[in-house]
Amino acid sequence: MKEFPKNFLWGSSTSGPQIEGRIAGDDKGDNTWDYWFKQEPARFHAQIGPDQTSSFYSHFEDDLDLLVATGHTAFRTSIQWSRLIPSGDGAVNSKALAFYRSLFQGIKARGIELLVNLYHFDLPMTLEQKGGWSCYETVLAYERYAMICFEAFGDLVDRWITFNEPIVAVECGFFYQYHYPARIDAKAGVQVAYYTQLASSLAVRACHNYLPGKKIGIILNLSPVYPRSQHPADQKAARIAELFQAKSFLDPSVKGSYPQELVTLIAEHNLLPAYQSKDLDVIKDNTVDFLGVNYYHPLRVAAPKYQINPESPFFPDCYYDHYDLPGCKMNPYRGWEIYEPGIYDIAKQIQKDYDNIEWILTENGMGVEEEESFKVDGVIQDDYRIDFIKGHLVELHRAIQEGANCKGYLLWTFIDCWSWLNAYKNRYGLIALDLSDQSRHIKKSGYWFKNLSQLNGFEE
Ligand code: BGP
């Protein structure tokens, strides 16, 4: 029996833009995803956009009962900035205020710990049109938005989160074109990364001022980085990949400063962002109370095969090539390696290099295509998902036994949800969503998860 510590949290994560959907008259403003889908629907799998998603906005009361039915003791969602403040920096939408209050009250009424994230890749379009995250004004608008949330919902939310996976928005928005504005512009990308960090630190400060005693953290996708070999060139590639991918937000968020080697590298490419020293003090003085860690797959790298073309635009991966480990276990639907010990390695690194700060595994999960084909007697038999979760929990349990300060496990996700450019291609939920009529059906993993939560562990 793998038993977890008393009061360990069991639950799942989702985000407003991926689950809520819109209805006529809800007064939500457009965010970058709403806009992008209208402009370029062909980018989105099966041309399914963010307008309906999983209709949680209308179904949430019933859905909260499903949280109970699947054993949740914790639940994480996000507020959509573009719903609460449609113009980004103007008036508050009273319907959004009422919706989020009812939703949060419903969660608390069911005895579930509530984690609320302020930003899940979803910038209001009006702010994007004014220059987005490369403008200081967006930082100030975000700080105002955060304060409005703390005032409006501070009595209901147990833990706050400033951003989800901020490095992903930088990479996908300014290097690899999977998020709007889908540009190739390293200078803007670095500025966006820095302003996002500053915004996060300002929200930490505001939360500590307005809601003393409440915890606030940031969620990072901390893929552990493994070099192809012990060769010094492969080792160097791994070190630099880790600087860009993990430490760029991990160090300022937890330690209050950037790693010198990262700053030097960025300066060598003439990419240092515009900054004021008073803002560096904000980052220094306002570190997070806890970390959210999203873990899906490791990052394996090798020394680059080719030298940098000095005339090419800068990409962080000019310092490392992605490396596929021969014979590794894969999730073929998502194309991600499955490597359970990665979670143990992350835990050990947090313990050793980040003062064993409190953390929660805020996302881990397996997206699978055409799950209907696994249906027997009306229930999707997703044993692969149960095995995936168990495999990771064994490693998490091992780390906790050795002193890792992990307080909970949140699966991605609760009900199948909309997934950015992949839309509804890969399903991650404990509960299946039938897109034809929006009906919900608990999968085998949903029943198993309830048992896991009730036993506070599982038989191996
Ligand atoms: C994380 C995001 C989630 C979710 C998840 C699954 O990076 O925080 O929003 O989407 O990944 O990945 P995907 O939806 O791309 O399959």
Short mmCIF file of C-alpha atoms and ligand atoms in Angstrom, two decimals:
data_model
loop_
_atom_site.label_atom_id
_atom_site.label_comp_id
_atom_site.label_asym_id
_atom_site.label_seq_id
_atom_site.Cartn_x
_atom_site.Cartn_y
_atom_site.Cartn_z
CA MET A 1 0.00 0.00 0.00
CA LYS A 2 1.33 3.43 -0.95
CA GLU A 3 -0.15 5.69 1.68
CA PHE A 4 0.23 9.47 1.40
CA PRO A 5 0.62 11.99 4.24
CA LYS A 6 -2.45 13.03 6.21
CA ASN A 7 -4.42 15.83 4.47
CA PHE A 8 -2.68 15.22 1.16
CA LEU A 9 -4.80 16.91 -1.52
CA TRP A 10 -6.39 14.83 -4.28
CA GLY A 11 -8.00 16.57 -7.19
CA SER A 12 -7.62 18.04 -10.62
CA SER A 13 -6.83 21.20 -12.53
CA THR A 14 -8.57 22.99 -15.33
CA SER A 15 -8.66 26.52 -16.70
CA GLY A 16 -11.42 29.01 -17.50
CA PRO A 17 -10.66 29.32 -21.22
CA GLN A 18 -10.56 25.54 -21.66
CA ILE A 19 -13.77 24.62 -19.87
CA GLU A 20 -16.20 27.51 -19.37
CA GLY A 21 -17.43 28.36 -22.86
CA ARG A 22 -19.48 31.44 -23.69
CA ILE A 23 -23.21 32.04 -23.87
CA ALA A 24 -25.08 34.92 -25.44
CA GLY A 25 -25.31 37.85 -23.06
CA ASP A 26 -22.57 36.72 -20.66
CA ASP A 27 -20.68 39.94 -21.49
CA LYS A 28 -17.33 38.19 -21.72
CA GLY A 29 -14.74 40.05 -23.81
CA ASP A 30 -12.53 38.38 -26.38
CA ASN A 31 -9.13 37.07 -25.37
CA THR A 32 -6.33 36.25 -27.78
CA TRP A 33 -7.71 32.74 -28.39
CA ASP A 34 -11.22 33.99 -29.24
CA TYR A 35 -9.71 36.46 -31.66
CA TRP A 36 -7.22 34.07 -33.23
CA PHE A 37 -9.89 31.44 -33.86
CA LYS A 38 -12.03 33.99 -35.68
CA GLN A 39 -9.04 35.01 -37.78
CA GLU A 40 -7.48 31.60 -38.49
CA PRO A 41 -9.82 28.68 -37.65
CA ALA A 42 -7.73 26.31 -39.78
CA ARG A 43 -5.02 26.35 -37.12
CA PHE A 44 -7.35 24.59 -34.66
CA HIS A 45 -7.94 20.83 -34.71
CA ALA A 46 -11.22 20.03 -36.51
CA GLN A 47 -11.80 23.80 -36.55
CA ILE A 48 -13.20 23.69 -33.03
CA GLY A 49 -12.69 27.00 -31.28
CA PRO A 50 -12.88 28.27 -27.71
CA ASP A 51 -16.49 29.49 -27.84
CA GLN A 52 -18.30 26.48 -26.43
CA THR A 53 -15.54 24.39 -24.84
CA SER A 54 -17.10 22.18 -22.12
CA SER A 55 -19.96 24.58 -21.24
CA PHE A 56 -18.94 24.69 -17.57
CA TYR A 57 -20.33 28.24 -17.38
CA SER A 58 -23.84 26.82 -17.70
CA HIS A 59 -23.28 23.33 -16.20
CA PHE A 60 -21.13 24.10 -13.22
CA GLU A 61 -23.65 23.26 -10.48
CA ASP A 62 -24.03 19.67 -11.75
CA ASP A 63 -20.35 19.46 -12.52
CA LEU A 64 -19.45 20.28 -8.95
CA ASP A 65 -21.36 17.17 -7.88
CA LEU A 66 -19.10 15.24 -10.24
CA LEU A 67 -16.10 16.62 -8.36
CA VAL A 68 -17.50 14.91 -5.28
CA ALA A 69 -18.35 11.75 -7.22
CA THR A 70 -14.73 11.46 -8.33
CA GLY A 71 -13.28 12.03 -4.86
CA HIS A 72 -11.93 15.57 -5.17
CA THR A 73 -10.60 17.18 -2.02
CA ALA A 74 -9.00 19.98 -4.07
CA PHE A 75 -9.80 21.70 -7.35
CA ARG A 76 -7.94 24.26 -9.39
CA THR A 77 -9.43 26.48 -12.04
CA SER A 78 -8.68 29.95 -13.38
CA ILE A 79 -10.52 33.22 -13.61
CA GLN A 80 -10.73 34.49 -17.17
CA TRP A 81 -9.45 38.05 -17.13
CA SER A 82 -11.44 38.73 -20.32
CA ARG A 83 -14.61 37.58 -18.58
CA LEU A 84 -14.11 39.59 -15.40
CA ILE A 85 -12.79 42.75 -17.07
CA PRO A 86 -13.78 42.50 -20.75
CA SER A 87 -11.59 45.40 -21.84
CA GLY A 88 -8.67 44.27 -19.67
CA ASP A 89 -8.29 47.55 -17.79
CA GLY A 90 -11.83 48.96 -17.62
CA ALA A 91 -15.11 48.13 -15.89
CA VAL A 92 -15.82 44.88 -14.07
CA ASN A 93 -18.45 42.57 -15.61
CA SER A 94 -21.06 42.04 -12.89
CA LYS A 95 -22.24 38.76 -14.47
CA ALA A 96 -18.70 37.40 -14.27
CA LEU A 97 -18.45 38.49 -10.65
CA ALA A 98 -21.69 36.65 -9.85
CA PHE A 99 -20.59 33.55 -11.81
CA TYR A 100 -17.23 33.19 -10.11
CA ARG A 101 -18.71 33.84 -6.68
CA SER A 102 -21.35 31.13 -7.16
CA LEU A 103 -18.78 28.76 -8.57
CA PHE A 104 -16.34 29.29 -5.72
CA GLN A 105 -19.10 29.11 -3.10
CA GLY A 106 -20.26 25.84 -4.64
CA ILE A 107 -16.77 24.39 -4.39
CA LYS A 108 -16.33 25.49 -0.78
CA ALA A 109 -19.80 24.23 0.13
CA ARG A 110 -18.66 20.77 -0.95
CA GLY A 111 -15.67 20.92 1.39
CA ILE A 112 -13.17 21.12 -1.46
CA GLU A 113 -9.94 23.14 -1.23
CA LEU A 114 -9.99 25.83 -3.90
CA LEU A 115 -6.93 26.89 -5.87
CA VAL A 116 -7.46 29.80 -8.26
CA ASN A 117 -5.10 30.78 -11.01
CA LEU A 118 -5.24 34.34 -12.36
CA TYR A 119 -3.83 33.73 -15.79
CA HIS A 120 -3.84 30.70 -18.06
CA PHE A 121 -2.44 31.94 -21.42
CA ASP A 122 -5.49 34.22 -21.85
CA LEU A 123 -4.75 37.89 -22.41
CA PRO A 124 -7.76 40.14 -23.13
CA MET A 125 -7.55 41.05 -26.82
CA THR A 126 -7.84 44.79 -26.19
CA LEU A 127 -4.60 44.64 -24.21
CA GLU A 128 -2.92 42.55 -26.89
CA GLN A 129 -3.90 45.20 -29.42
CA LYS A 130 -2.23 47.84 -27.26
CA GLY A 131 1.05 45.90 -27.33
CA GLY A 132 0.36 42.97 -25.01
CA TRP A 133 2.93 41.66 -22.57
CA SER A 134 5.79 43.59 -24.11
CA CYS A 135 4.25 46.80 -22.66
CA TYR A 136 4.61 47.94 -19.09
CA GLU A 137 0.93 49.03 -19.15
CA THR A 138 -0.09 45.38 -19.34
CA VAL A 139 1.87 44.70 -16.16
CA LEU A 140 -0.05 47.49 -14.41
CA ALA A 141 -3.38 46.28 -15.81
CA TYR A 142 -2.62 42.77 -14.54
CA GLU A 143 -1.75 44.10 -11.08
CA ARG A 144 -5.09 45.93 -10.99
CA TYR A 145 -6.91 42.81 -12.19
CA ALA A 146 -5.19 40.72 -9.50
CA MET A 147 -6.22 43.20 -6.79
CA ILE A 148 -9.84 43.16 -8.03
CA CYS A 149 -9.79 39.34 -7.76
CA PHE A 150 -8.30 39.39 -4.26
CA GLU A 151 -11.01 41.81 -3.10
CA ALA A 152 -13.87 40.02 -4.83
CA PHE A 153 -12.99 36.41 -4.00
CA GLY A 154 -10.39 36.57 -1.24
CA ASP A 155 -12.84 35.15 1.32
CA LEU A 156 -13.40 32.00 -0.79
CA VAL A 157 -10.08 31.10 -2.36
CA ASP A 158 -7.66 28.95 -0.35
CA ARG A 159 -4.60 29.34 -2.53
CA TRP A 160 -3.87 31.83 -5.29
CA ILE A 161 -1.70 31.31 -8.33
CA THR A 162 -0.27 34.15 -10.44
CA PHE A 163 0.42 32.41 -13.77
CA ASN A 164 0.32 28.99 -15.37
CA GLU A 165 3.44 27.93 -17.28
CA PRO A 166 4.59 31.43 -18.25
CA ILE A 167 7.56 30.10 -20.26
CA VAL A 168 5.15 28.27 -22.56
CA ALA A 169 3.42 31.52 -23.55
CA VAL A 170 6.83 33.06 -24.31
CA GLU A 171 8.10 30.10 -26.33
CA CYS A 172 4.88 29.51 -28.21
CA GLY A 173 4.05 33.19 -28.74
CA PHE A 174 7.47 34.48 -29.81
CA PHE A 175 9.47 31.52 -31.10
CA TYR A 176 7.40 28.52 -32.18
CA GLN A 177 4.06 30.06 -33.18
CA TYR A 178 1.61 27.91 -31.22
CA HIS A 179 0.14 30.85 -29.28
CA TYR A 180 -0.92 34.30 -30.42
CA PRO A 181 0.78 36.59 -31.49
CA ALA A 182 2.70 33.73 -33.14
CA ARG A 183 5.69 35.88 -33.98
CA ILE A 184 9.37 35.10 -34.28
CA ASP A 185 10.86 37.85 -32.19
CA ALA A 186 13.36 37.00 -29.48
CA LYS A 187 13.68 40.59 -28.27
CA ALA A 188 9.93 40.81 -27.62
CA GLY A 189 9.95 37.29 -26.12
CA VAL A 190 12.56 38.22 -23.53
CA GLN A 191 10.69 41.42 -22.68
CA VAL A 192 7.46 39.46 -22.30
CA ALA A 193 9.17 36.93 -20.03
CA TYR A 194 10.56 39.67 -17.83
CA TYR A 195 7.27 41.60 -17.63
CA THR A 196 5.37 38.41 -16.87
CA GLN A 197 7.72 37.73 -13.98
CA LEU A 198 7.34 41.29 -12.75
CA ALA A 199 3.55 41.01 -12.95
CA SER A 200 3.70 37.77 -10.97
CA SER A 201 5.84 39.37 -8.27
CA LEU A 202 3.48 42.38 -8.08
CA ALA A 203 0.54 40.01 -7.60
CA VAL A 204 2.44 38.22 -4.83
CA ARG A 205 2.99 41.59 -3.13
CA ALA A 206 -0.66 42.60 -3.52
CA CYS A 207 -1.89 39.27 -2.17
CA HIS A 208 0.35 39.47 0.88
CA ASN A 209 -0.85 43.03 1.51
CA TYR A 210 -4.59 42.45 0.95
CA LEU A 211 -4.90 38.92 2.19
CA PRO A 212 -2.32 38.35 4.90
CA GLY A 213 -2.04 34.68 5.75
CA LYS A 214 -3.19 33.51 2.31
CA LYS A 215 -0.71 31.62 0.16
CA ILE A 216 0.15 32.57 -3.39
CA GLY A 217 2.31 30.66 -5.84
CA ILE A 218 3.22 30.26 -9.49
CA ILE A 219 2.81 27.18 -11.68
CA LEU A 220 5.81 26.10 -13.73
CA ASN A 221 6.24 23.23 -16.14
CA LEU A 222 9.40 21.85 -14.60
CA SER A 223 10.39 19.19 -17.11
CA PRO A 224 13.62 17.77 -15.76
CA VAL A 225 16.40 18.12 -18.34
CA TYR A 226 18.50 15.04 -19.09
CA PRO A 227 21.64 15.19 -21.25
CA ARG A 228 22.13 12.53 -23.93
CA SER A 229 25.44 11.50 -22.35
CA GLN A 230 28.06 12.51 -19.83
CA HIS A 231 30.07 14.20 -22.58
CA PRO A 232 30.77 17.82 -21.52
CA ALA A 233 29.06 19.18 -24.65
CA ASP A 234 25.84 17.28 -23.87
CA GLN A 235 26.06 18.37 -20.24
CA LYS A 236 26.43 22.00 -21.28
CA ALA A 237 23.43 21.69 -23.60
CA ALA A 238 21.35 20.37 -20.69
CA ARG A 239 22.49 23.13 -18.37
CA ILE A 240 21.54 25.85 -20.87
CA ALA A 241 18.23 24.20 -21.73
CA GLU A 242 17.39 24.16 -18.03
CA LEU A 243 18.28 27.84 -17.70
CA PHE A 244 15.83 28.80 -20.42
CA GLN A 245 13.10 26.28 -19.76
CA ALA A 246 12.95 26.14 -15.99
CA LYS A 247 15.21 28.56 -14.16
CA SER A 248 14.08 31.63 -16.14
CA PHE A 249 10.95 31.72 -13.95
CA LEU A 250 11.86 29.34 -11.14
CA ASP A 251 14.78 31.36 -9.80
CA PRO A 252 13.17 34.81 -9.78
CA SER A 253 9.93 33.36 -8.39
CA VAL A 254 11.50 31.36 -5.57
CA LYS A 255 14.87 33.01 -4.99
CA GLY A 256 14.04 36.56 -6.11
CA SER A 257 16.79 36.80 -8.73
CA TYR A 258 17.81 35.56 -12.17
CA PRO A 259 20.70 33.10 -12.63
CA GLN A 260 23.79 35.06 -13.68
CA GLU A 261 24.58 32.62 -16.49
CA LEU A 262 21.16 33.24 -18.05
CA VAL A 263 21.58 37.02 -17.84
CA THR A 264 25.03 36.76 -19.45
CA LEU A 265 23.71 34.61 -22.30
CA ILE A 266 20.82 36.97 -22.98
CA ALA A 267 23.19 39.96 -22.90
CA GLU A 268 25.56 38.25 -25.37
CA HIS A 269 22.69 38.16 -27.85
CA ASN A 270 21.78 41.80 -27.15
CA LEU A 271 18.42 40.73 -25.86
CA LEU A 272 18.35 42.20 -22.35
CA PRO A 273 14.88 43.62 -21.64
CA ALA A 274 14.08 47.19 -20.66
CA TYR A 275 13.92 47.24 -16.85
CA GLN A 276 14.04 49.57 -13.87
CA SER A 277 16.04 48.75 -10.77
CA LYS A 278 13.01 49.40 -8.54
CA ASP A 279 11.25 46.55 -10.36
CA LEU A 280 14.15 44.20 -9.73
CA ASP A 281 13.60 45.00 -6.04
CA VAL A 282 9.94 44.03 -6.41
CA ILE A 283 11.06 40.66 -7.80
CA LYS A 284 13.64 40.28 -5.04
CA ASP A 285 11.24 41.10 -2.21
CA ASN A 286 8.14 39.18 -3.32
CA THR A 287 8.87 35.51 -3.73
CA VAL A 288 6.16 32.87 -3.81
CA ASP A 289 4.85 30.86 -0.85
CA PHE A 290 4.57 27.65 -2.83
CA LEU A 291 5.16 26.21 -6.27
CA GLY A 292 2.75 24.48 -8.59
CA VAL A 293 4.58 21.94 -10.69
CA ASN A 294 3.18 20.67 -13.98
CA TYR A 295 4.87 17.49 -15.15
CA TYR A 296 4.04 15.57 -18.30
CA HIS A 297 7.36 14.55 -19.84
CA PRO A 298 11.10 14.99 -19.47
CA LEU A 299 13.24 17.17 -21.72
CA ARG A 300 16.14 15.23 -23.25
CA VAL A 301 18.78 17.20 -25.03
CA ALA A 302 22.08 16.79 -26.84
CA ALA A 303 24.79 19.19 -27.95
CA PRO A 304 23.67 20.93 -31.13
CA LYS A 305 24.69 19.20 -34.34
CA TYR A 306 25.34 22.48 -36.12
CA GLN A 307 26.99 25.73 -35.16
CA ILE A 308 24.85 28.81 -34.68
CA ASN A 309 24.17 30.73 -37.87
CA PRO A 310 25.05 34.27 -36.74
CA GLU A 311 22.52 35.74 -39.17
CA SER A 312 19.59 33.60 -38.05
CA PRO A 313 17.06 34.97 -35.54
CA PHE A 314 17.85 33.83 -32.02
CA PHE A 315 16.17 30.67 -30.69
CA PRO A 316 17.02 29.25 -27.25
CA ASP A 317 17.42 25.83 -28.83
CA CYS A 318 20.38 27.00 -30.86
CA TYR A 319 22.21 25.76 -27.74
CA TYR A 320 20.67 22.30 -27.64
CA ASP A 321 19.04 19.72 -29.88
CA HIS A 322 16.04 17.76 -28.72
CA TYR A 323 16.98 14.14 -28.23
CA ASP A 324 14.69 11.10 -28.38
CA LEU A 325 15.79 8.35 -26.05
CA PRO A 326 15.79 5.11 -28.04
CA GLY A 327 13.17 2.69 -26.76
CA CYS A 328 11.51 5.10 -24.36
CA LYS A 329 7.86 4.75 -23.36
CA MET A 330 5.63 7.15 -25.31
CA ASN A 331 2.15 8.56 -25.28
CA PRO A 332 1.71 8.26 -29.05
CA TYR A 333 -1.38 10.50 -29.16
CA ARG A 334 0.42 13.50 -27.75
CA GLY A 335 3.92 12.51 -28.84
CA TRP A 336 5.27 12.92 -25.32
CA GLU A 337 7.63 10.55 -23.55
CA ILE A 338 6.28 8.96 -20.38
CA TYR A 339 9.00 8.91 -17.76
CA GLU A 340 7.70 8.48 -14.22
CA PRO A 341 11.02 8.97 -12.36
CA GLY A 342 11.05 12.54 -13.71
CA ILE A 343 8.72 13.49 -10.90
CA TYR A 344 11.12 12.06 -8.32
CA ASP A 345 13.99 14.02 -9.86
CA ILE A 346 12.00 17.28 -9.79
CA ALA A 347 11.13 16.67 -6.15
CA LYS A 348 14.77 16.08 -5.26
CA GLN A 349 15.86 19.23 -7.07
CA ILE A 350 13.30 21.36 -5.25
CA GLN A 351 14.42 19.79 -1.99
CA LYS A 352 18.10 20.39 -2.66
CA ASP A 353 18.29 23.65 -4.64
CA TYR A 354 15.09 25.49 -3.68
CA ASP A 355 15.09 25.10 0.07
CA ASN A 356 12.46 22.37 -0.07
CA ILE A 357 9.74 24.97 -0.71
CA GLU A 358 6.19 23.67 -0.38
CA TRP A 359 4.77 22.48 -3.72
CA ILE A 360 1.79 20.80 -5.29
CA LEU A 361 1.82 18.64 -8.39
CA THR A 362 -0.66 20.84 -10.25
CA GLU A 363 -0.78 18.99 -13.59
CA ASN A 364 0.06 15.49 -14.74
CA GLY A 365 -2.06 13.43 -17.09
CA MET A 366 -2.49 11.50 -20.28
CA GLY A 367 -4.32 12.77 -23.36
CA VAL A 368 -5.71 9.99 -25.53
CA GLU A 369 -7.46 10.15 -28.88
CA GLU A 370 -10.76 8.40 -29.68
CA GLU A 371 -11.36 7.09 -26.21
CA GLU A 372 -14.84 5.99 -27.23
CA SER A 373 -13.20 2.88 -28.69
CA PHE A 374 -12.30 1.82 -25.14
CA LYS A 375 -15.95 1.84 -24.04
CA VAL A 376 -17.40 -1.34 -22.50
CA ASP A 377 -20.97 -1.34 -21.14
CA GLY A 378 -21.13 2.43 -21.49
CA VAL A 379 -17.97 3.20 -19.47
CA ILE A 380 -14.61 4.15 -20.99
CA GLN A 381 -12.10 1.60 -19.64
CA ASP A 382 -9.10 3.90 -19.41
CA ASP A 383 -6.76 1.54 -17.60
CA TYR A 384 -3.85 3.24 -19.38
CA ARG A 385 -4.72 6.45 -17.46
CA ILE A 386 -4.90 4.61 -14.13
CA ASP A 387 -1.51 3.03 -14.85
CA PHE A 388 -0.10 6.42 -15.83
CA ILE A 389 -1.27 8.01 -12.59
CA LYS A 390 -0.10 5.10 -10.44
CA GLY A 391 3.31 5.08 -12.09
CA HIS A 392 3.82 8.75 -11.25
CA LEU A 393 2.41 8.40 -7.75
CA VAL A 394 4.90 5.64 -6.94
CA GLU A 395 7.72 8.08 -7.72
CA LEU A 396 6.05 10.95 -5.88
CA HIS A 397 5.53 8.72 -2.86
CA ARG A 398 9.21 7.72 -2.92
CA ALA A 399 10.21 11.42 -2.93
CA ILE A 400 7.81 12.28 -0.10
CA GLN A 401 9.23 9.41 1.98
CA GLU A 402 12.60 11.09 1.50
CA GLY A 403 11.33 14.46 2.70
CA ALA A 404 9.91 16.16 -0.41
CA ASN A 405 7.48 18.90 0.62
CA CYS A 406 4.67 18.00 -1.79
CA LYS A 407 1.15 18.69 -0.52
CA GLY A 408 -1.06 17.30 -3.24
CA TYR A 409 -1.66 15.73 -6.63
CA LEU A 410 -3.91 17.42 -9.17
CA LEU A 411 -4.60 15.53 -12.36
CA TRP A 412 -5.07 17.21 -15.71
CA THR A 413 -8.07 17.11 -15.86
CA PHE A 414 -11.60 16.74 -14.49
CA ILE A 415 -13.97 16.80 -17.51
CA ASP A 416 -12.46 16.45 -21.01
CA CYS A 417 -11.63 20.00 -22.01
CA TRP A 418 -10.61 22.13 -24.97
CA SER A 419 -6.92 22.13 -25.57
CA TRP A 420 -5.62 25.17 -27.46
CA LEU A 421 -4.69 24.24 -31.03
CA ASN A 422 -5.45 20.57 -30.36
CA ALA A 423 -9.05 21.43 -29.35
CA TYR A 424 -10.77 18.11 -28.42
CA LYS A 425 -8.30 15.77 -30.15
CA ASN A 426 -6.76 14.28 -27.00
CA ARG A 427 -8.99 13.61 -24.01
CA TYR A 428 -7.52 13.90 -20.50
CA GLY A 429 -10.58 13.79 -18.24
CA LEU A 430 -11.75 11.55 -15.44
CA ILE A 431 -15.11 12.32 -17.00
CA ALA A 432 -15.88 12.01 -20.71
CA LEU A 433 -17.57 14.85 -22.53
CA ASP A 434 -19.85 13.98 -25.43
CA LEU A 435 -19.43 16.95 -27.75
CA SER A 436 -22.66 16.21 -29.59
CA ASP A 437 -24.89 16.94 -26.58
CA GLN A 438 -22.44 18.08 -23.87
CA SER A 439 -23.38 15.11 -21.67
CA ARG A 440 -20.87 13.88 -19.08
CA HIS A 441 -19.95 10.25 -18.27
CA ILE A 442 -17.56 9.12 -15.56
CA LYS A 443 -14.71 6.97 -16.91
CA LYS A 444 -13.23 3.98 -15.09
CA SER A 445 -10.41 6.29 -13.91
CA GLY A 446 -12.99 8.58 -12.28
CA TYR A 447 -14.23 5.75 -10.04
CA TRP A 448 -10.66 4.64 -9.39
CA PHE A 449 -9.66 8.20 -8.46
CA LYS A 450 -12.42 8.38 -5.86
CA ASN A 451 -11.08 5.23 -4.27
CA LEU A 452 -7.55 6.64 -4.36
CA SER A 453 -8.69 9.77 -2.56
CA GLN A 454 -10.73 7.87 0.04
CA LEU A 455 -7.87 5.47 0.81
CA ASN A 456 -5.35 8.33 0.63
CA GLY A 457 -3.24 5.98 -1.45
CA PHE A 458 -3.42 2.77 -3.45
CA GLU A 459 -2.36 -0.86 -3.54
CA GLU A 460 0.54 -1.27 -5.94
C1 BGP B 1 -0.43 22.24 -19.99
C2 BGP B 1 -1.42 23.37 -19.91
C3 BGP B 1 -2.85 22.95 -19.95
C4 BGP B 1 -3.16 21.72 -20.78
C5 BGP B 1 -2.08 20.66 -20.68
C6 BGP B 1 -2.20 19.50 -21.65
O1 BGP B 1 0.76 22.69 -20.53
O2 BGP B 1 -1.24 24.10 -18.72
O3 BGP B 1 -3.59 24.06 -20.30
O4 BGP B 1 -3.55 22.07 -22.03
O5 BGP B 1 -0.80 21.20 -20.84
O6 BGP B 1 -1.54 19.76 -22.86
P1 BGP B 1 -2.27 19.79 -24.25
O7 BGP B 1 -3.57 20.41 -24.01
O8 BGP B 1 -1.42 20.65 -25.14
O9 BGP B 1 -2.34 18.39 -24.72
#
